[in-house]
CSV table of C-alpha atoms in Angstrom, one decimal:
chain,number,residue,atom,x,y,z
O,1,MET,CA,118.7,97.6,44.9
O,2,LYS,CA,119.7,94.0,44.1
O,3,LYS,CA,121.0,93.6,47.7
O,4,CYS,CA,117.7,94.7,49.0
O,5,LYS,CA,115.8,92.3,46.8
O,6,GLY,CA,118.1,89.5,47.9
O,7,TYR,CA,117.5,90.3,51.6
O,8,VAL,CA,113.8,90.4,51.1
O,9,ALA,CA,113.9,87.0,49.3
O,10,LEU,CA,115.9,85.6,52.1
O,11,CYS,CA,113.5,86.9,54.7
O,12,LEU,CA,110.6,85.4,52.8
O,13,VAL,CA,112.3,82.0,52.6
O,14,LEU,CA,113.0,82.1,56.4
O,15,MET,CA,109.4,83.0,57.1
O,16,MET,CA,108.2,80.1,55.0
O,17,ILE,CA,110.5,77.7,56.8
O,18,ALA,CA,109.3,79.0,60.2
O,19,ALA,CA,105.7,78.6,59.2
O,20,THR,CA,106.3,75.1,57.9
O,21,LEU,CA,108.0,74.1,61.2
O,22,ALA,CA,105.2,75.7,63.2
O,23,GLY,CA,102.7,73.8,61.1
O,24,CYS,CA,104.5,70.6,61.7
O,25,SER,CA,104.7,71.3,65.4
O,26,ASN,CA,101.0,72.0,65.6
O,27,THR,CA,100.2,68.9,63.5
O,28,ALA,CA,102.3,66.8,65.9
O,29,LYS,CA,100.5,68.2,68.9
O,30,GLU,CA,97.1,67.6,67.3
O,31,THR,CA,98.1,64.1,66.4
O,32,ALA,CA,99.3,63.4,69.9
O,33,ALA,CA,96.1,64.8,71.3
O,34,ALA,CA,94.0,62.8,69.0
O,35,LYS,CA,95.9,59.6,69.9
O,36,LYS,CA,95.4,60.4,73.6
O,37,ASP,CA,91.7,60.7,73.2
O,38,ASP,CA,91.0,57.9,70.9
O,39,TYR,CA,90.9,55.0,73.4
O,40,VAL,CA,87.5,53.8,74.4
O,41,VAL,CA,87.5,52.7,78.1
O,42,LYS,CA,85.7,49.4,78.7
O,43,ILE,CA,83.5,49.7,81.7
O,44,PRO,CA,81.5,46.8,83.2
O,45,VAL,CA,78.3,48.0,85.0
O,46,SER,CA,76.5,46.0,87.7
O,47,GLY,CA,73.3,46.7,89.5
O,48,GLY,CA,74.9,46.7,92.9
O,49,LEU,CA,73.7,49.5,95.3
O,50,CYS,CA,77.2,50.4,96.4
O,51,ASN,CA,78.3,50.8,92.7
O,52,ALA,CA,76.6,54.2,93.1
O,53,PRO,CA,79.6,56.3,92.1
O,54,LEU,CA,79.8,54.7,88.7
O,55,HIS,CA,76.0,55.0,88.2
O,56,VAL,CA,76.2,58.7,89.1
O,57,ALA,CA,79.2,59.3,86.7
O,58,LEU,CA,77.2,57.7,83.9
O,59,ASP,CA,73.9,59.4,84.7
O,60,LYS,CA,75.4,62.9,85.0
O,61,GLY,CA,77.8,62.8,82.0
O,62,MET,CA,80.9,63.1,84.1
O,63,PHE,CA,83.0,60.9,81.8
O,64,GLU,CA,82.0,63.1,78.8
O,65,GLU,CA,82.9,66.3,80.8
O,66,ALA,CA,86.3,64.8,81.4
O,67,GLY,CA,86.8,63.9,77.7
O,68,ILE,CA,86.7,60.2,78.4
O,69,LYS,CA,85.3,57.9,75.6
O,70,TYR,CA,83.8,54.7,76.9
O,71,GLU,CA,81.6,51.7,76.2
O,72,ILE,CA,79.6,49.9,78.9
O,73,THR,CA,78.8,46.2,79.4
O,74,LYS,CA,76.0,45.2,81.8
O,75,ILE,CA,77.3,42.3,83.8
O,76,GLU,CA,76.2,39.6,86.2
O,77,THR,CA,79.6,37.9,86.1
O,78,ASN,CA,83.0,38.1,87.6
O,79,THR,CA,84.6,41.4,86.6
O,80,VAL,CA,88.1,40.1,87.3
O,81,ASP,CA,87.6,37.4,84.6
O,82,LEU,CA,86.5,40.1,82.2
O,83,MET,CA,89.7,42.1,83.1
O,84,VAL,CA,91.9,39.2,82.5
O,85,ALA,CA,90.2,38.7,79.1
O,86,GLY,CA,90.9,42.4,78.3
O,87,LYS,CA,87.2,43.2,78.3
O,88,ALA,CA,87.2,45.4,81.4
O,89,ASP,CA,89.5,48.4,82.1
O,90,ALA,CA,88.1,49.8,85.3
O,91,PHE,CA,85.6,48.6,87.9
O,92,SER,CA,84.7,48.5,91.5
O,93,GLU,CA,85.5,45.3,93.4
O,94,MET,CA,85.3,44.0,97.0
O,95,LEU,CA,88.8,44.2,98.4
O,96,PRO,CA,89.0,41.2,100.7
O,97,ALA,CA,88.3,38.6,97.9
O,98,MET,CA,91.0,40.1,95.7
O,99,ILE,CA,93.9,39.3,98.1
O,100,GLN,CA,94.1,35.6,97.4
O,101,GLN,CA,93.9,36.2,93.7
O,102,ILE,CA,96.7,38.7,93.9
O,103,ASN,CA,98.7,36.2,96.0
O,104,ASN,CA,98.0,33.6,93.3
O,105,GLY,CA,99.5,35.8,90.6
O,106,LEU,CA,96.7,38.0,89.4
O,107,ASP,CA,98.1,41.1,87.7
O,108,VAL,CA,96.0,44.0,88.7
O,109,ASN,CA,96.2,47.6,89.9
O,110,ILE,CA,94.2,49.2,92.7
O,111,ALA,CA,93.8,53.0,92.5
O,112,MET,CA,91.6,54.1,95.3
O,113,GLY,CA,89.3,53.0,98.1
O,114,ILE,CA,85.7,53.9,97.0
O,115,HIS,CA,83.6,53.4,100.2
O,116,THR,CA,83.4,51.7,103.5
O,117,GLY,CA,80.7,49.2,104.9
O,118,CYS,CA,78.5,46.8,103.0
O,119,LEU,CA,79.6,43.4,104.6
O,120,LYS,CA,77.6,41.8,107.3
O,121,LEU,CA,77.3,38.7,109.5
O,122,ILE,CA,73.7,37.8,110.4
O,123,THR,CA,72.0,35.3,112.7
O,124,LYS,CA,68.3,34.6,113.6
O,125,LYS,CA,66.6,37.0,115.9
O,126,ASP,CA,66.1,34.4,118.6
O,127,SER,CA,69.7,33.0,118.3
O,128,PRO,CA,71.8,32.9,121.5
O,129,ILE,CA,74.7,34.2,119.3
O,130,ASN,CA,75.2,37.9,120.1
O,131,SER,CA,78.7,38.7,118.8
O,132,VAL,CA,81.6,37.2,116.8
O,133,LYS,CA,83.0,35.9,120.2
O,134,ASP,CA,80.0,33.5,120.3
O,135,LEU,CA,80.9,31.8,117.0
O,136,LYS,CA,83.3,29.1,118.2
O,137,GLY,CA,82.1,25.7,117.0
O,138,LYS,CA,79.4,27.3,114.8
O,139,LYS,CA,78.5,26.9,111.1
O,140,ILE,CA,78.8,30.0,109.0
O,141,GLY,CA,77.2,30.2,105.6
O,142,VAL,CA,79.0,32.1,102.9
O,143,PRO,CA,78.7,32.5,99.1
O,144,GLY,CA,82.3,31.1,98.6
O,145,LEU,CA,85.3,30.1,100.7
O,146,ALA,CA,87.4,32.8,99.1
O,147,SER,CA,84.5,35.4,99.1
O,148,SER,CA,84.8,38.7,100.8
O,149,GLN,CA,82.1,37.6,103.2
O,150,ALA,CA,84.2,34.6,104.2
O,151,ILE,CA,87.3,36.7,104.5
O,152,ILE,CA,85.7,39.3,106.8
O,153,ALA,CA,84.4,36.5,109.0
O,154,GLN,CA,87.8,35.0,109.3
O,155,ARG,CA,89.4,38.4,110.1
O,156,ALA,CA,86.7,39.0,112.7
O,157,LEU,CA,87.2,35.6,114.2
O,158,LEU,CA,91.0,36.2,114.3
O,159,ALA,CA,90.4,39.4,116.2
O,160,ALA,CA,88.1,37.6,118.6
O,161,GLY,CA,90.7,34.9,119.3
O,162,ILE,CA,88.9,32.1,117.6
O,163,GLY,CA,90.7,29.8,115.2
O,164,ALA,CA,90.0,30.7,111.6
O,165,SER,CA,93.1,29.5,109.8
O,166,PRO,CA,93.5,26.3,107.7
O,167,GLU,CA,95.6,24.8,110.5
O,168,ASN,CA,93.3,25.8,113.3
O,169,MET,CA,89.7,26.1,112.2
O,170,GLU,CA,87.3,26.4,115.1
O,171,VAL,CA,84.2,27.1,113.0
O,172,GLU,CA,82.8,25.4,109.9
O,173,PHE,CA,82.2,27.4,106.7
O,174,VAL,CA,79.4,26.1,104.4
O,175,VAL,CA,78.9,27.4,100.9
O,176,TYR,CA,75.6,28.4,99.4
O,177,ASN,CA,74.5,30.7,96.6
O,178,GLN,CA,73.8,34.1,98.1
O,179,PRO,CA,70.0,33.9,97.5
O,180,GLU,CA,70.0,30.6,99.4
O,181,LEU,CA,71.8,31.9,102.5
O,182,PRO,CA,68.7,33.3,104.3
O,183,ILE,CA,66.9,30.0,103.7
O,184,ALA,CA,69.8,28.0,105.1
O,185,LEU,CA,69.8,30.2,108.2
O,186,LYS,CA,66.0,30.0,108.7
O,187,ASN,CA,66.2,26.2,108.3
O,188,GLY,CA,68.9,25.8,110.8
O,189,GLN,CA,71.5,24.5,108.4
O,190,VAL,CA,73.9,27.2,109.5
O,191,ASP,CA,74.1,29.4,112.6
O,192,VAL,CA,75.3,32.6,110.9
O,193,ILE,CA,75.4,33.9,107.3
O,194,GLY,CA,77.8,36.3,105.6
O,195,MET,CA,76.1,38.7,103.2
O,196,SER,CA,76.5,42.0,101.4
O,197,ASP,CA,74.1,44.8,100.8
O,198,PRO,CA,71.4,45.6,99.9
O,199,ALA,CA,70.3,41.9,100.3
O,200,ALA,CA,71.8,41.8,103.8
O,201,SER,CA,70.0,44.9,105.1
O,202,LEU,CA,66.8,43.8,103.4
O,203,PHE,CA,66.9,40.4,105.1
O,204,VAL,CA,67.5,42.0,108.5
O,205,ALA,CA,64.6,44.4,108.0
O,206,ASP,CA,62.2,41.9,106.7
O,207,GLU,CA,62.9,39.0,109.1
O,208,GLY,CA,64.0,41.0,112.1
O,209,ALA,CA,67.3,39.1,111.9
O,210,LYS,CA,70.2,40.0,114.2
O,211,LEU,CA,73.4,41.6,113.1
O,212,ILE,CA,76.5,40.4,114.9
O,213,LEU,CA,78.9,42.2,112.6
O,214,ASP,CA,78.3,45.3,110.4
O,215,THR,CA,81.4,46.6,108.8
O,216,ALA,CA,79.7,50.0,108.3
O,217,VAL,CA,79.6,50.7,112.0
O,218,ASP,CA,81.9,48.2,113.7
O,219,PRO,CA,84.8,50.0,115.5
O,220,GLU,CA,87.3,47.7,113.9
O,221,TYR,CA,86.2,48.1,110.3
O,222,LYS,CA,84.0,51.2,110.0
O,223,ASN,CA,86.9,53.3,108.5
O,224,GLU,CA,88.2,50.5,106.3
O,225,TYR,CA,87.4,50.5,102.6
O,226,CYS,CA,85.6,47.3,101.5
O,227,CYS,CA,85.3,48.3,97.8
O,228,VAL,CA,88.1,49.6,95.7
O,229,LEU,CA,88.7,50.9,92.2
O,230,VAL,CA,90.5,48.3,90.1
O,231,LEU,CA,92.3,49.1,86.9
O,232,ARG,CA,93.6,46.8,84.2
O,233,PRO,CA,97.5,47.2,84.2
O,234,GLU,CA,97.8,47.3,80.4
O,235,PHE,CA,95.2,50.1,80.4
O,236,VAL,CA,97.2,52.1,82.9
O,237,LYS,CA,100.5,51.6,81.0
O,238,GLN,CA,99.1,52.4,77.6
O,239,HIS,CA,96.7,55.3,78.6
O,240,PRO,CA,98.0,56.8,81.9
O,241,GLU,CA,96.3,60.2,81.3
O,242,ILE,CA,92.9,58.6,80.7
O,243,ALA,CA,93.4,56.3,83.6
O,244,LYS,CA,94.1,59.3,85.9
O,245,LYS,CA,91.1,61.1,84.6
O,246,TYR,CA,88.9,58.0,85.3
O,247,VAL,CA,90.1,57.9,88.9
O,248,GLU,CA,89.3,61.6,89.3
O,249,VAL,CA,85.8,61.1,87.9
O,250,ILE,CA,85.0,58.3,90.3
O,251,LYS,CA,86.3,60.3,93.2
O,252,LYS,CA,84.0,63.2,92.2
O,253,ALA,CA,81.1,60.9,91.7
O,254,GLY,CA,81.7,59.2,95.1
O,255,GLU,CA,81.7,62.5,96.8
O,256,TYR,CA,78.4,63.3,95.1
O,257,VAL,CA,76.9,60.1,96.5
O,258,GLN,CA,78.1,61.1,100.0
O,259,ASN,CA,76.3,64.4,99.8
O,260,HIS,CA,73.1,63.3,97.9
O,261,PRO,CA,72.2,59.8,99.0
O,262,GLU,CA,68.5,60.3,98.7
O,263,GLU,CA,68.7,61.6,95.1
O,264,VAL,CA,71.2,58.8,94.1
O,265,ALA,CA,69.1,56.0,95.6
O,266,LYS,CA,66.0,57.3,93.8
O,267,MET,CA,67.8,57.5,90.5
O,268,GLN,CA,69.1,53.9,90.9
O,269,VAL,CA,65.6,52.6,91.5
O,270,ASP,CA,63.7,54.9,89.0
O,271,LYS,CA,66.1,53.9,86.2
O,272,LYS,CA,65.9,50.2,87.2
O,273,ILE,CA,69.7,50.1,87.9
O,274,VAL,CA,69.2,48.5,91.3
O,275,ALA,CA,66.4,45.9,91.5
O,276,LEU,CA,66.2,45.5,95.3
O,277,GLY,CA,64.8,47.8,97.9
O,278,ASN,CA,63.1,51.2,97.5
O,279,PRO,CA,64.6,54.7,97.3
O,280,GLU,CA,64.0,55.5,101.0
O,281,PHE,CA,65.4,52.2,102.3
O,282,ASN,CA,68.4,52.2,99.9
O,283,ALA,CA,69.2,55.8,100.8
O,284,GLY,CA,69.3,54.7,104.5
O,285,ILE,CA,71.9,52.0,103.6
O,286,LEU,CA,74.0,54.4,101.5
O,287,LYS,CA,74.1,56.8,104.5
O,288,THR,CA,75.8,54.1,106.6
O,289,TYR,CA,78.8,54.0,104.2
O,290,LYS,CA,81.5,56.6,103.9
O,291,PHE,CA,81.5,57.5,100.2
O,292,ILE,CA,84.7,59.6,100.4
O,293,PRO,CA,87.0,58.0,97.9
O,294,SER,CA,90.6,58.0,99.2
O,295,VAL,CA,94.0,56.8,97.9
O,296,PRO,CA,95.8,56.7,101.2
O,297,GLU,CA,93.0,55.2,103.2
O,298,GLY,CA,92.3,52.7,100.5
O,299,LYS,CA,96.0,51.7,100.6
O,300,GLN,CA,95.8,51.3,104.4
O,301,SER,CA,92.7,49.0,104.0
O,302,PHE,CA,94.7,47.0,101.4
O,303,LYS,CA,97.5,46.6,103.9
O,304,ASN,CA,95.1,45.6,106.8
O,305,ASN,CA,93.7,42.8,104.7
O,306,LEU,CA,97.1,41.6,103.6
O,307,GLU,CA,98.4,41.6,107.2
O,308,ASP,CA,95.4,39.7,108.6
O,309,LEU,CA,95.4,37.1,105.8
O,310,GLN,CA,99.1,36.6,106.4
O,311,ARG,CA,98.4,36.0,110.1
O,312,LEU,CA,95.6,33.6,109.1
O,313,LYS,CA,98.2,31.7,106.9
O,314,ILE,CA,95.9,32.2,103.9
O,315,ILE,CA,98.7,33.9,102.1
O,316,SER,CA,102.4,33.1,102.6
O,317,LYS,CA,104.2,34.5,105.7
O,318,ASP,CA,107.3,35.0,103.5
O,319,LEU,CA,105.4,37.4,101.2
O,320,ASP,CA,106.9,40.9,101.3
O,321,LEU,CA,103.8,43.0,101.8
O,322,ASP,CA,105.5,46.3,101.1
O,323,GLN,CA,106.6,45.0,97.7
O,324,VAL,CA,103.0,43.7,97.0
O,325,ILE,CA,101.6,47.1,97.8
O,326,LYS,CA,104.2,48.9,95.8
O,327,LYS,CA,103.4,46.7,92.7
O,328,VAL,CA,99.7,46.7,93.0
O,329,TYR,CA,98.7,50.1,94.4
O,330,LEU,CA,98.7,53.2,92.3
O,331,ASP,CA,99.0,56.8,93.2
O,332,PHE,CA,98.6,59.2,90.3
O,333,ASP,CA,99.5,62.2,92.4
O,334,LYS,CA,103.0,61.1,93.0
């Protein structure tokens, strides 16, 4: 009888120990889960038409569905500066303008190409200029010498055999604020201007201006991603699962824009997210882009820009491009 009692007591002790260990294990799992979900992603939001995937993700609660906590900041400033200051974790940015910053030491991660199109070179409707090949000796107005508009112009000039490098510049770049570019063109201060949408398409429609390069349809650039998803490296290192979920949300939202451009354009205007254009006009612009977010095609677009800027001697010819891509470009599926 005593042996039985001793056996029962031992069993009870072992059961208590097992329950305690299980409880500790569950507590540890719960703690880890809580830590994983605690971080609040800092998202800057601009009113750009082509920032539609982010607008859709916010409007349709896609971040909430993915379990992502976030705070938004409405911006009219440089998102890269916000990232460097630790105030932006994820945002869409034009790819061409980032190359020189990366070359100059900017620590950044690119996760995916978001969409194609949106950069244009425009001249007056009665201009004798009909293509990039006619630009030798001309003045080109751009919003900045290192802007995406300037970079796409230089790349197009390179492809046309016209000098566009610092050592062999056969055109003149003139800087104006973007709202001043159409005025400079109309006044004859420049021969061509580089602009982005929707302002570019609105100017063409309103003034009957002539497009000499439209990256949304040009054979050389129509499949190249102009805008990419940028992530703050510290955010990726410290919260990789949240970063991965964020990429998946933007991919899903981008595909929604591709399939519902009219609905998205209407939402952007009705909710006063996009100030320019009207739903019908803006939907027409969105339809010219390819909103099919892609990791491999975004990486190829990154490589294309790097190679051309190296040929233009804007970045060092000694730079190991494969190492740059390996350091900067992410692939969460690997």
